[in-house]
Amino acid sequence: IPKFKSIKAELHRKFEGKIRQATVSKTATGKVYISFLGETSEIIPTKKTIDESKAVGIDVGIKDLVICSDGTKYENPKWYRKAEKRLNRMNRWRSRKVKGSANRQKWNRKVAKQHEKISNQRKDMWHKISYELLSKYDTICVEDLNVKGMMRNRRMSKSISDAGWGMFFTMLKYKAEWQGKNILEIGRFEPSSKQCNICGVTNNNLKLSDRIWTCENGHTLDRDTNASINVKRFAFYKITTTEGISGSNACGDEAIASSAKQEAHWSLAKGEFTRYLNSRKETYLEEKKSLNYYDNANDLTKLKKEQEFVWLKEINSQSLQSSLRNLDTAYNKFFRKQTKFPRFKSKYDRN
C-alpha cells in the first residue's frame, strides 16, 4: 500500500492463486480490514440433480426466523431487541458529553462497539443456519420477498431489520453456488400462507395476526409451517410445468406468453392512469379540491368491489399501484412548476 512501509496483520488464511485486488476498510470501532480478491484454478462444481426427496421449503418470520417444510424451526434470538435498553442508556450517557470532547469520542466508540457486537451475533447466527441447511439438503426453495418494501411498514421495520432476512438469502445463494446446490425461488405474490397445503383451498380473508387457521374443509394449519410446505410445492410445480413444455423453443414460448401478459397489464394500468388524471382535473375544476394518491387508491379499492369493474381484479395490483404513484408524482411536479401538465396516456404509448 502506498505510503505504508510495513503493516502488522492477522491473516485468516493462506493465499492461493493470483491476487487481483485489495480493498481496505475501516469500521466505526477503529478496526481496519483488508480483503483480497484472488484468481484461482478451482472450478465451480456442477449443480446437483433436483430431487424432491432431498429438498426443503423455507419460510422466514419474526417469531421464528426460519421455518422448514420438514417441521424444523429456528427461534429468533432478537439480538437488537435484547440490547436495545442498554443501547438507549449508552446513547443517553453519550448525549451528556460535550461535542468534540475526548469523552464524547470515547462514548462514540463504545456505542459503535455495541452495534458491531449485535451485527456480529446476527452474522454468526445466519452463517450457522445457512451452513446447516445446505449440508442437509441439495435443493432449497425460498420465496422472493420484497424486504426493502416490507421495511416501509413502521410497526414492523425494526423487527424485520433485526432479523436480517436479506443477509440470510445472500448467504444461501453464494454458498449454494460454491457447493453446487440449487436455490429455487417462487414469486412474491404466490398465496403460500393463504392456501391450504392439504386440499388447496385459498383463504383470502386471512390476516397477519392469524397464526393458526382452519380451512373450509376443516384442516387446522400453522401459518408458517403451511407457508414453507407451499413454497416447496409451488417451486416444484413451477419446474414441472416448465419442463413439461415440449419443443426446443420452450423458454422462448414462455417468455413470449409472459411478455404478452405483462403488456396487457401495463396497457390496462395506463387506462387507469388516464381515468384518475381526468378525475383529478374535474374535481379541481368543480370543487377546487386536489386529490392525492391515497384518495385514488381508496377509490380503486371500492371500484374493484363493483360488478362493472370486476375485471380490475385480473390486473396485477403492482402495475396499478405503480400507475397511481407515477400520476401522483407527475401531478405534484406540475404544481411545483417542474414539468408540464401530465398527458393522457393511451394503450399505444410506449413510454
Short mmCIF file of C-alpha atoms in Angstrom, two decimals, residues 206-351:
data_model
loop_
_atom_site.label_atom_id
_atom_site.label_comp_id
_atom_site.label_asym_id
_atom_site.label_seq_id
_atom_site.Cartn_x
_atom_site.Cartn_y
_atom_site.Cartn_z
CA LEU A 206 -56.53 -14.42 6.28
CA LYS A 207 -54.98 -11.68 8.44
CA LEU A 208 -51.38 -11.28 9.54
CA SER A 209 -52.49 -11.83 13.15
CA ASP A 210 -53.97 -15.27 12.30
CA ARG A 211 -51.10 -17.61 13.21
CA ILE A 212 -53.27 -20.76 13.24
CA TRP A 213 -56.28 -21.07 10.96
CA THR A 214 -58.77 -23.67 9.75
CA CYS A 215 -59.71 -24.07 6.09
CA GLU A 216 -63.20 -24.71 4.72
CA ASN A 217 -62.61 -28.47 4.76
CA GLY A 218 -61.67 -28.48 8.46
CA HIS A 219 -57.87 -28.72 8.21
CA THR A 220 -56.17 -26.81 11.07
CA LEU A 221 -52.91 -25.25 9.88
CA ASP A 222 -49.97 -23.45 11.41
CA ARG A 223 -49.50 -20.39 9.20
CA ASP A 224 -45.68 -20.55 8.93
CA THR A 225 -45.35 -24.33 8.52
CA ASN A 226 -48.12 -24.27 5.91
CA ALA A 227 -46.29 -21.48 4.04
CA SER A 228 -42.98 -23.41 3.98
CA ILE A 229 -44.71 -26.55 2.61
CA ASN A 230 -46.45 -24.45 -0.05
CA VAL A 231 -43.17 -22.74 -1.01
CA LYS A 232 -41.68 -26.16 -1.79
CA ARG A 233 -44.85 -27.29 -3.59
CA PHE A 234 -45.05 -24.14 -5.75
CA ALA A 235 -41.33 -24.32 -6.61
CA PHE A 236 -41.56 -27.92 -7.85
CA TYR A 237 -44.82 -27.24 -9.67
CA LYS A 238 -43.06 -24.38 -11.49
CA ILE A 239 -40.24 -26.74 -12.53
CA THR A 240 -42.67 -29.46 -13.70
CA THR A 241 -44.73 -27.07 -15.83
CA THR A 242 -41.60 -25.52 -17.37
CA GLU A 243 -40.07 -28.93 -18.16
CA GLY A 244 -43.44 -30.16 -19.45
CA ILE A 245 -43.43 -27.68 -22.35
CA SER A 246 -42.35 -29.66 -25.42
CA GLY A 247 -40.08 -28.48 -28.19
CA SER A 248 -36.76 -26.65 -28.26
CA ASN A 249 -38.44 -23.23 -28.07
CA ALA A 250 -39.99 -23.89 -24.63
CA CYS A 251 -38.20 -20.97 -22.95
CA GLY A 252 -38.96 -18.68 -25.87
CA ASP A 253 -42.68 -19.55 -25.83
CA GLU A 254 -42.85 -18.96 -22.10
CA ALA A 255 -41.08 -15.59 -22.45
CA ILE A 256 -43.46 -14.52 -25.25
CA ALA A 257 -46.51 -15.50 -23.16
CA SER A 258 -45.12 -13.67 -20.13
CA SER A 259 -44.33 -10.60 -22.25
CA ALA A 260 -47.84 -10.56 -23.75
CA LYS A 261 -49.40 -10.82 -20.30
CA GLN A 262 -47.23 -8.01 -18.97
CA GLU A 263 -48.07 -5.83 -21.98
CA ALA A 264 -51.80 -6.36 -21.33
CA HIS A 265 -51.38 -5.45 -17.66
CA TRP A 266 -49.49 -2.22 -18.43
CA SER A 267 -51.97 -1.29 -21.16
CA LEU A 268 -54.87 -1.51 -18.70
CA ALA A 269 -52.83 0.25 -15.99
CA LYS A 270 -52.25 3.16 -18.41
CA GLY A 271 -56.00 3.32 -18.89
CA GLU A 272 -56.40 3.74 -15.13
CA PHE A 273 -53.72 6.48 -15.22
CA THR A 274 -55.87 8.41 -17.70
CA ARG A 275 -59.07 7.74 -15.72
CA TYR A 276 -57.64 9.15 -12.47
CA LEU A 277 -55.90 12.04 -14.23
CA ASN A 278 -59.28 13.05 -15.64
CA SER A 279 -60.88 12.57 -12.20
CA ARG A 280 -58.30 14.86 -10.57
CA LYS A 281 -58.77 17.51 -13.23
CA GLU A 282 -62.59 17.51 -12.94
CA THR A 283 -62.53 17.53 -9.10
CA TYR A 284 -60.16 20.50 -9.09
CA LEU A 285 -62.23 22.48 -11.60
CA GLU A 286 -65.60 21.75 -9.94
CA GLU A 287 -64.78 21.61 -6.22
CA LYS A 288 -61.39 23.39 -6.11
CA LYS A 289 -60.10 20.32 -4.28
CA SER A 290 -56.93 18.44 -5.11
CA LEU A 291 -56.97 14.63 -4.82
CA ASN A 292 -53.85 12.75 -3.74
CA TYR A 293 -52.51 9.21 -4.15
CA TYR A 294 -54.41 7.84 -1.13
CA ASP A 295 -57.74 9.21 -2.41
CA ASN A 296 -57.18 7.44 -5.74
CA ALA A 297 -56.01 4.21 -4.07
CA ASN A 298 -59.10 4.10 -1.81
CA ASP A 299 -61.34 4.75 -4.82
CA LEU A 300 -59.62 1.95 -6.74
CA THR A 301 -60.29 -0.49 -3.88
CA LYS A 302 -64.02 0.44 -3.95
CA LEU A 303 -64.15 0.09 -7.74
CA LYS A 304 -62.82 -3.49 -7.57
CA LYS A 305 -65.85 -4.48 -5.47
CA GLU A 306 -68.33 -3.18 -8.06
CA GLN A 307 -69.67 -5.61 -10.66
CA GLU A 308 -68.95 -3.21 -13.53
CA PHE A 309 -65.24 -3.06 -12.71
CA VAL A 310 -64.70 -6.68 -11.60
CA TRP A 311 -62.11 -7.05 -14.41
CA LEU A 312 -59.75 -4.83 -12.39
CA LYS A 313 -59.02 -7.83 -10.15
CA GLU A 314 -57.35 -9.56 -13.09
CA ILE A 315 -54.76 -6.80 -13.44
CA ASN A 316 -51.51 -7.09 -11.49
CA SER A 317 -52.04 -4.85 -8.43
CA GLN A 318 -48.37 -3.78 -8.60
CA SER A 319 -48.95 -2.32 -12.08
CA LEU A 320 -52.00 -0.38 -10.87
CA GLN A 321 -50.26 0.98 -7.77
CA SER A 322 -47.22 1.97 -9.84
CA SER A 323 -49.51 3.80 -12.28
CA LEU A 324 -51.14 5.76 -9.42
CA ARG A 325 -47.73 6.59 -7.94
CA ASN A 326 -46.49 7.87 -11.29
CA LEU A 327 -49.62 10.02 -11.66
CA ASP A 328 -49.17 11.49 -8.17
CA THR A 329 -45.51 12.32 -8.87
CA ALA A 330 -46.32 13.92 -12.25
CA TYR A 331 -49.21 15.94 -10.77
CA ASN A 332 -47.10 17.26 -7.86
CA LYS A 333 -44.24 18.20 -10.20
CA PHE A 334 -46.67 20.17 -12.35
CA PHE A 335 -47.87 22.28 -9.40
CA ARG A 336 -44.24 22.85 -8.34
CA LYS A 337 -43.65 24.11 -11.91
CA GLN A 338 -41.02 21.45 -12.55
CA THR A 339 -42.73 19.97 -15.60
CA LYS A 340 -45.73 20.29 -17.92
CA PHE A 341 -49.23 19.03 -17.12
CA PRO A 342 -49.38 15.19 -17.17
CA ARG A 343 -50.53 13.93 -20.54
CA PHE A 344 -53.33 11.45 -21.14
CA LYS A 345 -51.90 8.02 -21.96
CA SER A 346 -53.32 5.53 -24.40
CA LYS A 347 -52.56 1.84 -24.79
CA TYR A 348 -50.36 2.70 -27.79
CA ASP A 349 -47.88 4.71 -25.67
CA ARG A 350 -44.55 3.04 -25.14
CA ASN A 351 -43.15 5.40 -22.50
#
